[in-house]
Coordinates of C-alpha atoms and ligand atoms in Angstrom, one line a residue:
X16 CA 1.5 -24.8 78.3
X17 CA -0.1 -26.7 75.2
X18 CA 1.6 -28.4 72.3
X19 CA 3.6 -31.4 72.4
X20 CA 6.2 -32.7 74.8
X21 CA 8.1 -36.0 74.4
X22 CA 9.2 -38.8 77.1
X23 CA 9.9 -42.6 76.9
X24 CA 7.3 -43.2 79.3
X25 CA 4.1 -41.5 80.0
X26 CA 2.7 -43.5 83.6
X27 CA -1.3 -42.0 83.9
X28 CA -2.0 -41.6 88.1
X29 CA -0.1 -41.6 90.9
X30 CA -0.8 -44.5 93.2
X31 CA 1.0 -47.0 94.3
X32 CA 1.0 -49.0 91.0
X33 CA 1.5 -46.3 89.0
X34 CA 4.7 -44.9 91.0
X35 CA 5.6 -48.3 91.1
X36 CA 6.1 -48.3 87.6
X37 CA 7.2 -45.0 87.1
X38 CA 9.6 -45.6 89.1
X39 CA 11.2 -48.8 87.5
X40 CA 11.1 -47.4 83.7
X41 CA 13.2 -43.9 85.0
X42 CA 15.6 -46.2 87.0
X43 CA 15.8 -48.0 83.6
X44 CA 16.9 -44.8 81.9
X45 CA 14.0 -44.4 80.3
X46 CA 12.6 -40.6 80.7
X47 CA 9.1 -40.8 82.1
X48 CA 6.7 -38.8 83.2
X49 CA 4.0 -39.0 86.1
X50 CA 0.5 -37.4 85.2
X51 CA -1.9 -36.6 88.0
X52 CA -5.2 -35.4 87.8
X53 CA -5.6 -33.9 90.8
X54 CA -3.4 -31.4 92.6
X55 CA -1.7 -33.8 94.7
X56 CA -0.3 -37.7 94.1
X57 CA -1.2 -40.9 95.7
X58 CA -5.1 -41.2 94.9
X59 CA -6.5 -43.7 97.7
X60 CA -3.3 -45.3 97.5
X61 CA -2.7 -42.4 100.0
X62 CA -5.2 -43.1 102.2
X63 CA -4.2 -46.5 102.3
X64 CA -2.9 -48.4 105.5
X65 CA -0.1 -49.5 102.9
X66 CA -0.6 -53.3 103.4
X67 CA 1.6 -55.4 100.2
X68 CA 0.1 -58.7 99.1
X69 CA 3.3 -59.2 98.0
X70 CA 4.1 -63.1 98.8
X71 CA 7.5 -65.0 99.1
X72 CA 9.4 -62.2 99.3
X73 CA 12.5 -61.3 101.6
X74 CA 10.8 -59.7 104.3
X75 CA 8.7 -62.3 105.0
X76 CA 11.5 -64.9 105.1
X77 CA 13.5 -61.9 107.8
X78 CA 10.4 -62.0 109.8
X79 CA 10.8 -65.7 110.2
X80 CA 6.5 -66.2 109.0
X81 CA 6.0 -69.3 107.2
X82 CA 5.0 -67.5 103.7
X83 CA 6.5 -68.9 100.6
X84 CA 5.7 -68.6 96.7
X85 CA 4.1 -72.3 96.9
X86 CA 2.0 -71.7 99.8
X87 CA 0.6 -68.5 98.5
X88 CA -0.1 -70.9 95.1
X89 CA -2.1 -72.8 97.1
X90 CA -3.9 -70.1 98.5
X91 CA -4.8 -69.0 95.9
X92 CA -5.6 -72.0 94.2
X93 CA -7.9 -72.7 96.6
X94 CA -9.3 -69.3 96.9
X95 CA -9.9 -67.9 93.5
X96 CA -12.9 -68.3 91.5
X97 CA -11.9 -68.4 87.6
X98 CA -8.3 -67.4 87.3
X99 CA -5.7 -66.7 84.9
X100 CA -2.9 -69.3 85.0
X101 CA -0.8 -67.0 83.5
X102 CA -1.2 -64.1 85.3
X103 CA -1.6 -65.5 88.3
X104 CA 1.8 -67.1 88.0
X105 CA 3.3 -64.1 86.7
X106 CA 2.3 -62.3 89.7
X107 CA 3.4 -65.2 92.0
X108 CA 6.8 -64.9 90.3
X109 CA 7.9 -61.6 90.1
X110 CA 6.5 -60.4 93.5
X111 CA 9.5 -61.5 95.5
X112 CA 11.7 -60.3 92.7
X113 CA 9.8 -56.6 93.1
X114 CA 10.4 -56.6 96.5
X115 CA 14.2 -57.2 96.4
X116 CA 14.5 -54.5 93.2
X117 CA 12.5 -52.1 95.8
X118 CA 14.5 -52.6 98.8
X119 CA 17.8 -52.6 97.0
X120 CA 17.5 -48.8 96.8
X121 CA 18.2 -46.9 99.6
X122 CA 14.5 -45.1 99.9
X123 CA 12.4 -47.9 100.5
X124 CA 12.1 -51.3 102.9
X125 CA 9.5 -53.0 104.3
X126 CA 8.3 -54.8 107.1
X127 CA 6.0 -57.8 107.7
X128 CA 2.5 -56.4 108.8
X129 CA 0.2 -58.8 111.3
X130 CA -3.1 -58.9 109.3
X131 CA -5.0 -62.2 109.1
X132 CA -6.0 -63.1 105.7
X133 CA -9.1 -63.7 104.5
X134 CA -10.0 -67.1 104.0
X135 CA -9.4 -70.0 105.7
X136 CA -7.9 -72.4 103.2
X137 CA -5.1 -74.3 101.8
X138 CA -1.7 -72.0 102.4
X139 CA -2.9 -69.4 105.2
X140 CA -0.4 -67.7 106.7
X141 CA -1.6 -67.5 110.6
X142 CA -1.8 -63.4 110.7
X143 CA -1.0 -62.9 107.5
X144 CA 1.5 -62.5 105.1
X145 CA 1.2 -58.9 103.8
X146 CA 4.2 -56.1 104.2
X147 CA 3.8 -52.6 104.2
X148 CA 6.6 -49.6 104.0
X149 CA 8.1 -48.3 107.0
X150 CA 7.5 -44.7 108.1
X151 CA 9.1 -41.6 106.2
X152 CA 9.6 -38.5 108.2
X153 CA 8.4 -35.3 106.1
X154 CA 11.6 -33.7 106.7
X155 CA 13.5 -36.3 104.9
X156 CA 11.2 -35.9 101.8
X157 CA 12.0 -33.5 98.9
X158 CA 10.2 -30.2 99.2
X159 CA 7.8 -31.1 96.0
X160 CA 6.8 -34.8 97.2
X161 CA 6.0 -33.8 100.8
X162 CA 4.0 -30.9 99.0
X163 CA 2.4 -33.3 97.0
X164 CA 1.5 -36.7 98.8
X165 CA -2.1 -36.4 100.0
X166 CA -3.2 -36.1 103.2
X167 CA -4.4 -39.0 104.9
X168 CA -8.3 -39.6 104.8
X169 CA -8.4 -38.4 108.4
X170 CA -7.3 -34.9 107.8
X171 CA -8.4 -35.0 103.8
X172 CA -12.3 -35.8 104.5
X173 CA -12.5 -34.6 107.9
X174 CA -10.3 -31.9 108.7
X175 CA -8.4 -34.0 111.0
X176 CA -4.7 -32.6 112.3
X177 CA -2.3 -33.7 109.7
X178 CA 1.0 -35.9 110.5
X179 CA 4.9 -35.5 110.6
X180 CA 5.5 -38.7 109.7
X181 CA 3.5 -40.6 107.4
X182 CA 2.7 -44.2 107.5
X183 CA 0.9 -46.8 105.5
X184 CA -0.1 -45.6 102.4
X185 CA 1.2 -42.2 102.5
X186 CA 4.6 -43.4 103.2
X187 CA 4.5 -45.9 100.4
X188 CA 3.5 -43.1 97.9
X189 CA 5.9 -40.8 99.2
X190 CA 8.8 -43.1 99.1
X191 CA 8.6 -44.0 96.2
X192 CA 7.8 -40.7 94.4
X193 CA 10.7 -39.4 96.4
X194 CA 12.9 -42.5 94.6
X195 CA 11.1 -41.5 91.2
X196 CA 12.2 -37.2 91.4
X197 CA 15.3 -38.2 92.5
X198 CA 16.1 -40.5 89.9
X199 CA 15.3 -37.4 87.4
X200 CA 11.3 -38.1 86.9
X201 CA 9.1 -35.5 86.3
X202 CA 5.5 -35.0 88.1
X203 CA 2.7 -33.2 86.7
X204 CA -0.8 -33.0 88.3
X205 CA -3.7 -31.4 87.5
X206 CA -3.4 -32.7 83.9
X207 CA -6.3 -34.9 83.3
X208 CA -5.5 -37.1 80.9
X209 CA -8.2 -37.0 78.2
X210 CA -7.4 -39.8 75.4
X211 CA -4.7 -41.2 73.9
X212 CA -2.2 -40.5 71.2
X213 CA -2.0 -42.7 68.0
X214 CA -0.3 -43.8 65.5
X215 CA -0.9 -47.0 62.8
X216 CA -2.4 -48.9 65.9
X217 CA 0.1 -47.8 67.9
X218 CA -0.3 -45.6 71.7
X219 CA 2.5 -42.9 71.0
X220 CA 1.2 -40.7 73.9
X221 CA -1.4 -38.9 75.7
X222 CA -3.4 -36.3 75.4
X223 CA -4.7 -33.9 78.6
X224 CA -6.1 -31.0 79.2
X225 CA -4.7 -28.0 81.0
X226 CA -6.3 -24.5 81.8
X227 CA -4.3 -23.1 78.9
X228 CA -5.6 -25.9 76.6
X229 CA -5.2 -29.5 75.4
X230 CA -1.6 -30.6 75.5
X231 CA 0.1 -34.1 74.1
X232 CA 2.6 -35.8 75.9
X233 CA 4.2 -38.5 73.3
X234 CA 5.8 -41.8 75.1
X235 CA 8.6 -43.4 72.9
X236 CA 8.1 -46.6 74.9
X237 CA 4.6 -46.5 76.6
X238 CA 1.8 -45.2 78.1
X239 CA 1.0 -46.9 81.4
X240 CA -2.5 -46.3 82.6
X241 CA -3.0 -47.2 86.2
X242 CA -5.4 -44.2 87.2
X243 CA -7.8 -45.8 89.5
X244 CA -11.1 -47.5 88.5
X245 CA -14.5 -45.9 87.9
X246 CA -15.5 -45.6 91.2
X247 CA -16.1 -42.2 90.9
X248 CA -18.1 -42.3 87.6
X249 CA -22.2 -42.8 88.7
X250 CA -23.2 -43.4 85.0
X251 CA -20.4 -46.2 84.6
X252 CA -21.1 -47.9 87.7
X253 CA -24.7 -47.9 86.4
X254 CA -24.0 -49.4 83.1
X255 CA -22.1 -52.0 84.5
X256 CA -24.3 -52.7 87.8
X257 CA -21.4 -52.1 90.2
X258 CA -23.1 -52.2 93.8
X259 CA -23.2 -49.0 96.0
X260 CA -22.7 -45.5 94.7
X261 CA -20.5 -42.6 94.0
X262 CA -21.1 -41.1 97.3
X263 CA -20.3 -44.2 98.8
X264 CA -16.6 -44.7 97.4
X265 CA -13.2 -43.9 99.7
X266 CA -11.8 -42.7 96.2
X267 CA -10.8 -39.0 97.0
X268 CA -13.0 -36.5 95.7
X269 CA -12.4 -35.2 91.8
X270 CA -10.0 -38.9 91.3
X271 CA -11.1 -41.6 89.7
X272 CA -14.0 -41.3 86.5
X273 CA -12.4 -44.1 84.6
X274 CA -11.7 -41.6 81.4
X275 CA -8.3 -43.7 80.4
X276 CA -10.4 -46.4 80.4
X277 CA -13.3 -45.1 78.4
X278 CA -10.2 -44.0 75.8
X279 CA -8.8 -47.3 75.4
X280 CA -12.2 -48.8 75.0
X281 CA -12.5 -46.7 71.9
X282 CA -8.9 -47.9 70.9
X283 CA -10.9 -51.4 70.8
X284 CA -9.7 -52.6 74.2
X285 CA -11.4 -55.0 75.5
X286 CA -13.2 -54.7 79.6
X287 CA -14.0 -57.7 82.0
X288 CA -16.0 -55.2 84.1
X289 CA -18.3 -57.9 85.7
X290 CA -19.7 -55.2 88.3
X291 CA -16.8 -55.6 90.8
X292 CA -15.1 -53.4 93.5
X293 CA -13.1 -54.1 96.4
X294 CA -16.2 -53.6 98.8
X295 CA -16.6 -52.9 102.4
X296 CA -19.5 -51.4 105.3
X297 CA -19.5 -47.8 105.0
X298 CA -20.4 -45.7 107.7
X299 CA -22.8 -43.3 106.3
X300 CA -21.4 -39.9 107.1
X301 CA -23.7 -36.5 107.5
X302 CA -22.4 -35.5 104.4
X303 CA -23.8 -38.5 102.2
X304 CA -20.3 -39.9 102.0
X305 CA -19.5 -43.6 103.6
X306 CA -16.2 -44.6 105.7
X307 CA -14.5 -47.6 105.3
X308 CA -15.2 -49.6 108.4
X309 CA -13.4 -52.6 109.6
X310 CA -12.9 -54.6 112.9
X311 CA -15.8 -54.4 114.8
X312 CA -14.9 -55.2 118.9
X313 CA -18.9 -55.2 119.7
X314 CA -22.3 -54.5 118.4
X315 CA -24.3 -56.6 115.5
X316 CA -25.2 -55.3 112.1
X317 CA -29.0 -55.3 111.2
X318 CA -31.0 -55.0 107.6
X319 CA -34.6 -53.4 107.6
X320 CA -36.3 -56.1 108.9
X321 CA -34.1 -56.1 112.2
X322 CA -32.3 -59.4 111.4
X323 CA -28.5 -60.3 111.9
X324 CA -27.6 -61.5 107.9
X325 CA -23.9 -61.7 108.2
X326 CA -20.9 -62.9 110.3
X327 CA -20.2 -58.7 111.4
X328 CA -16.4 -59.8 111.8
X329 CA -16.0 -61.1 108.3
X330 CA -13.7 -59.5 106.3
X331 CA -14.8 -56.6 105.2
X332 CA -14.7 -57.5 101.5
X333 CA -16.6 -60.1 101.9
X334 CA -19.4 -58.8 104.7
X335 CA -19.8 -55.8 101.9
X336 CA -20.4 -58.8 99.2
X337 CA -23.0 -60.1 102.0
X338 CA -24.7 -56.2 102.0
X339 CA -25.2 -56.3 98.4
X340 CA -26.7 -59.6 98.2
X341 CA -30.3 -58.2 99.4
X342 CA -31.8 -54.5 98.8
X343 CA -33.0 -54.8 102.5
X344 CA -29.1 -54.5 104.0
X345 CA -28.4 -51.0 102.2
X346 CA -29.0 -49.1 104.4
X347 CA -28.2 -51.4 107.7
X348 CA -28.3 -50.2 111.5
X349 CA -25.0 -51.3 113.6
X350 CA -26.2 -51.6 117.2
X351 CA -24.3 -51.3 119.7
X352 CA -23.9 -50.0 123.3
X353 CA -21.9 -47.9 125.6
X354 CA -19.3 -49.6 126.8
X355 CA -16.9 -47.9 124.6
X356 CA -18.4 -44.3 126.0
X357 CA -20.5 -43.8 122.9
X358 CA -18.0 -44.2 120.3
X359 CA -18.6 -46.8 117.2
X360 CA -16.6 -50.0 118.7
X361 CA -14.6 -50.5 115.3
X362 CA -12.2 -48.8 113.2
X363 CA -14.2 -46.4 110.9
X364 CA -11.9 -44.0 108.5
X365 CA -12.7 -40.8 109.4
X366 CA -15.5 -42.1 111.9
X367 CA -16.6 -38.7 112.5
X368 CA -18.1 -36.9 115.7
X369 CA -20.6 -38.7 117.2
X370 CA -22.3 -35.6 118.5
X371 CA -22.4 -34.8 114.8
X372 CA -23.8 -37.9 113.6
X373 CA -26.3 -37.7 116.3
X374 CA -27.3 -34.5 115.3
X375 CA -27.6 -35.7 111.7
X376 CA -29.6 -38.6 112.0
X377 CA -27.2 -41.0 111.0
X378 CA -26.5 -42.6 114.9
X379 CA -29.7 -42.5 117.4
X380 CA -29.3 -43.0 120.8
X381 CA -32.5 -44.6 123.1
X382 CA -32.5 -46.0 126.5
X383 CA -34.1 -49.1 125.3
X384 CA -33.8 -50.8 122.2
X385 CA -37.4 -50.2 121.6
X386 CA -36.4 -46.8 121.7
X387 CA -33.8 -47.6 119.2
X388 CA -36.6 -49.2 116.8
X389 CA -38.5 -46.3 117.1
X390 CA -35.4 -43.8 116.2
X391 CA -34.5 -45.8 113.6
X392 CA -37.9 -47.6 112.1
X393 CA -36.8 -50.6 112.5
X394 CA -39.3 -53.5 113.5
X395 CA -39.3 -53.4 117.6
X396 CA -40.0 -57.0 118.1
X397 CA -37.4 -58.3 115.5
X398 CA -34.8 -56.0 117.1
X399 CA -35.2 -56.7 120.8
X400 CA -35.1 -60.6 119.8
X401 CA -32.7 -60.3 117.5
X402 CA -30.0 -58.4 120.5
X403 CA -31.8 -61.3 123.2
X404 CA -30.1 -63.7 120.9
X405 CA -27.1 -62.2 120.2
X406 CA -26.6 -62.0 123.4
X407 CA -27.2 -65.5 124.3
X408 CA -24.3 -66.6 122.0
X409 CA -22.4 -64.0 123.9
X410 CA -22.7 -66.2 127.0
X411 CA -22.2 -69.5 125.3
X412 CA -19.1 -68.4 123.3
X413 CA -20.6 -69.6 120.5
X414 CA -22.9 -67.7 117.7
X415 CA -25.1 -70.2 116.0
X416 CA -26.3 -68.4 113.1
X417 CA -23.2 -66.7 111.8
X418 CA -20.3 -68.5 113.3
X419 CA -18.5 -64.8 114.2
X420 CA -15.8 -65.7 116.3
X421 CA -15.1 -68.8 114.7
X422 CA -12.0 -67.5 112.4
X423 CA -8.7 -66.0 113.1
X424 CA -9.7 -63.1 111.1
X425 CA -12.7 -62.4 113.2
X426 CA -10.6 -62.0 116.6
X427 CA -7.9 -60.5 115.2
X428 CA -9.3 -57.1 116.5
X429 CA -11.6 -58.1 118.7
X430 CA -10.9 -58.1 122.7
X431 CA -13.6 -59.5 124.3
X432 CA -13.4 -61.0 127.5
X433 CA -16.0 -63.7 127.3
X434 CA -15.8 -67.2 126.1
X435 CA -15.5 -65.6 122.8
X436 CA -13.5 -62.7 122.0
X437 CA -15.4 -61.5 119.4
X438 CA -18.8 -61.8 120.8
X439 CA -19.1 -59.3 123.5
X440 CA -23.1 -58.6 124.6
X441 CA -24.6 -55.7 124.0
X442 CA -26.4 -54.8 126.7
X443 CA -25.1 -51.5 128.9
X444 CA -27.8 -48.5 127.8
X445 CA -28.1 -46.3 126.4
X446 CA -27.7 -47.9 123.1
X447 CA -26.9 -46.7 119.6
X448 CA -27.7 -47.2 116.0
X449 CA -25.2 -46.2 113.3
X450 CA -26.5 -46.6 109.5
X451 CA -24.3 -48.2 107.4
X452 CA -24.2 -48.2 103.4
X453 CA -22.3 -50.0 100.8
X454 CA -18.5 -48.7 100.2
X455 CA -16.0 -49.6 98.2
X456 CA -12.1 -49.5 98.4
X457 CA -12.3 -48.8 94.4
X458 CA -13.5 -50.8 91.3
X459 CA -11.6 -53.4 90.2
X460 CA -13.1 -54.7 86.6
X461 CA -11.3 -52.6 84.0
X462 CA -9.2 -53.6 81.2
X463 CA -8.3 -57.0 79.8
X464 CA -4.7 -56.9 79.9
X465 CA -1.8 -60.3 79.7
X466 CA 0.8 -61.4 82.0
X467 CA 3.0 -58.3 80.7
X468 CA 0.5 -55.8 81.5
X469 CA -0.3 -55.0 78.1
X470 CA -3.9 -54.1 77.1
X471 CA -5.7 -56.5 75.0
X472 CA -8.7 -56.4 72.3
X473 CA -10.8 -58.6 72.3
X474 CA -9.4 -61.0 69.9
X475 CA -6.5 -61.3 72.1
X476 CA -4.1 -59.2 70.5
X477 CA -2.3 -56.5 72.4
X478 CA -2.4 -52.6 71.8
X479 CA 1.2 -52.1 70.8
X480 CA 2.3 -49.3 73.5
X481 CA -0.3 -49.1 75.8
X482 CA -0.3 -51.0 79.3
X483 CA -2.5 -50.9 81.7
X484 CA -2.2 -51.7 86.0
X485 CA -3.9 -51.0 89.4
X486 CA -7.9 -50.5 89.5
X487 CA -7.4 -49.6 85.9
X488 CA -7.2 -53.3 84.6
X489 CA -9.4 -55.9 85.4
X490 CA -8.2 -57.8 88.7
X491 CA -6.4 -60.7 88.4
X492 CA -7.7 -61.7 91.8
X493 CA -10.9 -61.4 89.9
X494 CA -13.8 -60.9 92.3
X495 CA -11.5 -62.6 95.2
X496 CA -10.5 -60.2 97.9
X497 CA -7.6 -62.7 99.3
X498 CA -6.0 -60.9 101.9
X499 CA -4.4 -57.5 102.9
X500 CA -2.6 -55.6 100.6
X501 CA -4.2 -57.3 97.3
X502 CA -5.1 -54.1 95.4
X503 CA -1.7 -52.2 95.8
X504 CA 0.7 -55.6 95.9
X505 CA -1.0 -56.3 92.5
X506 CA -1.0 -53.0 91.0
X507 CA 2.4 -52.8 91.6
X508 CA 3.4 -56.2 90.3
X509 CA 1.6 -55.3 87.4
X510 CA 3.0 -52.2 86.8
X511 CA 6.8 -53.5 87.2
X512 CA 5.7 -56.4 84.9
X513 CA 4.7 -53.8 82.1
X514 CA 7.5 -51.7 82.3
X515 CA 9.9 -55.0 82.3
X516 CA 8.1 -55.1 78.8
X517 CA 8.1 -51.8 77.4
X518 CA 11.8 -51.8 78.9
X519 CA 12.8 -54.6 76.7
Ligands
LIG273 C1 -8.8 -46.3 104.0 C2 -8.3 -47.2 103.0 C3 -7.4 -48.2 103.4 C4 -6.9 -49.1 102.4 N1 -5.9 -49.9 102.7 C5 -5.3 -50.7 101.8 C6 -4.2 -51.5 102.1 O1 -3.6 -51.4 103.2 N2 -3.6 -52.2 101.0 C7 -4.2 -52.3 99.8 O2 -3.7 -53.0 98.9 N3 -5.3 -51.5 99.5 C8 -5.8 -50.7 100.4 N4 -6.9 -50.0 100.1 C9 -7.4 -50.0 98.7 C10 -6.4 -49.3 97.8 O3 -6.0 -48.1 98.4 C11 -7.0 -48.9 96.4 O4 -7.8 -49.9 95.9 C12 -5.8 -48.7 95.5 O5 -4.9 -47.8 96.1 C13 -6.2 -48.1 94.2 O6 -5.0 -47.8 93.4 P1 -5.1 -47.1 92.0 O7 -3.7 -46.8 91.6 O8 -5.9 -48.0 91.1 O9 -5.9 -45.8 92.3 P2 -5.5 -44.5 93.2 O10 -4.5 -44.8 94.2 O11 -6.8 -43.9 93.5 O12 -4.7 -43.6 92.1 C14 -5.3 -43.2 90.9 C15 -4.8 -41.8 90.6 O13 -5.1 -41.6 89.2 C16 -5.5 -40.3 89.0 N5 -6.3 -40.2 87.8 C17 -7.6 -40.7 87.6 N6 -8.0 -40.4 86.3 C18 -7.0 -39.7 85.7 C19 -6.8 -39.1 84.5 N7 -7.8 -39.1 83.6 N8 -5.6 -38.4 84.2 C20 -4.6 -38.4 85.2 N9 -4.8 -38.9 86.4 C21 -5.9 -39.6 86.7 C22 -6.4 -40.0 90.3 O14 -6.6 -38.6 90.5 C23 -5.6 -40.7 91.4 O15 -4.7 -39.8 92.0 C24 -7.4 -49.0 101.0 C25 -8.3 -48.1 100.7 C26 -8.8 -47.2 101.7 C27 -9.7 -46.1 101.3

């Protein structure tokens, strides 16, 4: 297969922006094509719990939550560091009006998700205002999607038994690439996208590669990039000092290098890169690789010098911001004990065997925690004062140093019984010591595009035919991590808003 092929719209990845888009613009009429890299759709959109930051929308208002376009302005007003007026109001806009275009069609609704937001400010909605897909059976999909869709990060980095019906993230990608091949669209992966097509300053298509040799796809419309960020790339993360490391990212293995990046830069696009990434604890797996971790029940978080540094139920955007702030938190120890029967007392994706981990050197076990400081090389009279004081707030209910407990986020999956939920003591041998390392959830600096999702040079002016959403463009949460569901609610507003314009 080389040579040249011709669609209205070429969309570059598969996740939920990108399908998102690809989507809209074949519903349109316009004939577009899907190009994966990979050898199956949905990136880490498909390992995704699925969560929308979609505000104001319908299914908030059936769920009866207080969420509204003007409180999500505030919250965001109040929340965001440096915004774009524009953008931001172009996102507040047109997510209801996504949602209802979504939902209209028979293959996809939604439902309001509990999932506390995470800040404390000016327009919170108590537990959240996020939605997420309902559940698809795979026996309702078409052949070639459920062939497709990813597995989810369970069964796809750990060999974990796979699922009949898929949820979350896998059932958003499915959805709506079922929608897209219904609707006539046209999937092709493993075609890595290598550059761009042009013409007198304009994107006319793509170029990839296949086994057989490089191959043009030509967009009559547009080329949407939403292909991830450069998570995956360890010279690129360098260059722009993006904390953590390759081996660290949830992006599934082979995704995302940022070379539709790299090829618009070259156009003359210009970046707002400003070293960020959605970031999180990683659980440092035998294999090198780090698990997204979230919702610790128990057990404190220490750096090399066996001090607490962080609030351990933060938000785990922001308590991986708090890892990267000192060199002596990569790699930390979380402590904890047995009450949970030697499993990690938080939600770890895949968490892995702990026999396994023990075996590796990633978890120790010790009777004591001087034991523990032994195992692990931490200082033994920092650690044993550092628990004794932990504890101590366990019994007053309230944790002087870090205020953990103190938020609705922190409690939200925390079930302690003492005076305060989320501070549970951690003293039943024999205990453990998990290192954790710096993940991410992706990058999110990428390129400079305007309220229409078009990519921008650095005058201003916009590449005529090129568009850009999702990890690809630079965030317009900037380095803000407001609540559940921001990565995919944005990508896909920013993908519906591009095609709108190429549409028009
Ligand atoms: C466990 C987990 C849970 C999460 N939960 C949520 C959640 O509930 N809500 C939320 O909003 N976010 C969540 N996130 C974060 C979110 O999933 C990602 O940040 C987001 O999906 C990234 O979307 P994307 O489209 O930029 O990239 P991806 O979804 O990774 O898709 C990019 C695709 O582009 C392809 N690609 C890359 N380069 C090329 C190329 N050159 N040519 C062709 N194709 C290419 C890749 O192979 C990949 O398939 C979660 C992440 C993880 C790991």
């Amino acid at each position: 297969m080389t040579g040249e092929q011709q669609y209205d719209v070429v969309v570059v990845g598969s996740g939920g922006g990108a399908l998102t888009g690809a989507w809209l613009a074949q519903k349109r009429g316009l004939r577009t094509v899907v190009v994966e890299k990979t050898g199956r759709i949905g990136g880490t959109s498909a390992y995704s719990g699925g969560a929308c930051w979609l505000p104001g929308s319908q299914v908030q208002q059936r769920a009866g939550i207080p969420d509204s376009t003007e409180g999500a302005r505030d919250y965001l007003a109040a929340v965001l560091e440096d915004p774009d007026p524009e953008k931001v109001e172009a996102f507040l806009a047109h997510s209801p009006e996504l949602v209802a275009e979504l939902e209209a069609d028979d293959g996809i609704d939604f439902e309001w998700l509990p999932f506390s937001e995470y800040y404390d400010a000016l327009g919170r909605v108590p537990f959240g205002r996020s939605i997420q897909p309902t559940n698809v059976k795979r026996g309702e999909l078409p052949a070639e999607v459920a062939r497709l869709v990813r597995p989810p990060v369970e069964l796809d980095r750990a060999g974990q038994e796979g699922r009949n019906t898929l949820s979350g993230g896998q059932a958003l990608v499915a959805r709506l690439a079922a929608m897209f091949v219904r609707d006539g669209g046209e999937i092709r992966t493993n075609l890595p996208v290598t550059g761009y097509v042009t013409e007198a300053d304009r994107v006319v298509g793509v170029a990839a590669m296949t086994p057989e040799g490089p191959v043009q796809l030509r967009a009559a419309r547009g080329v949407l990039v939403a292909a991830g960020g450069y998570e995956g790339n360890a010279e690129r993360r360098a260059e722009r000092g993006v904390p953590g490391d390759v081996a660290w990212t949830m992006a599934p293995a082979e995704t995302n290098t940022g070379e539709p990046i790299d090829a618009a830069v070259a156009l003359g696009a210009a970046t707002d890169f400003s070293a960020l990434g959605w970031f999180c604890p990683g659980l440092a797996q035998p294999d090198g690789g780090g698990s997204f971790t979230l919702g610790f029940r128990s057990g404190l978080m220490v750096d090399a010098t066996g001090r607490r540094y962080a609030n351990e139920c933060l938000p785990y955007d922001r308590f991986g911001r708090e890892m990267a702030a000192a060199p002596e938190r990569v790699p930390s120890w979380f402590v904890f004990d047995s009450r949970e029967g030697g499993r990690l007392p938080a939600i770890a994706m895949p968490e892995g065997d702990p026999e396994a981990h023990l075996a590796a050197g990633t978890w120790v076990r010790a009777d004591t925690l001087e034991g523990l400081a032994a195992a692990t090389g931490l200082p033994s009279d920092a650690l044993v004062e550092t628990v004794t004081r932990f504890n101590g707030f366990c019994e007053t209910g309230t944790d002087d140093d870090f205020g953990r407990g103190a938020d609705e986020y922190d409690t939200f999956f925390a079930g302690g019984t003492g005076p305060n939920k989320a501070l549970t003591p951690c003293d039943r041998p024999p205990f453990l010591a998990a290192r954790f390392v710096l993940a991410d959830l992706g990058t999110k600096g990428g390129l400079v595009t305007d309220a229409a999702g078009r990519v921008l040079r650095e005058d201003g002016t916009a590449i005529a035919g090129l568009y850009a959403a999702s990890n690809s463009a630079a965030s317009v949460f900037g380095s803000c991590y407001p609540g559940p569901g921001a990565p995919l609610g944005s990508a896909m507003v920013f993908a519906s808003l591009a095609v709108r314009d190429l549409a028009s």
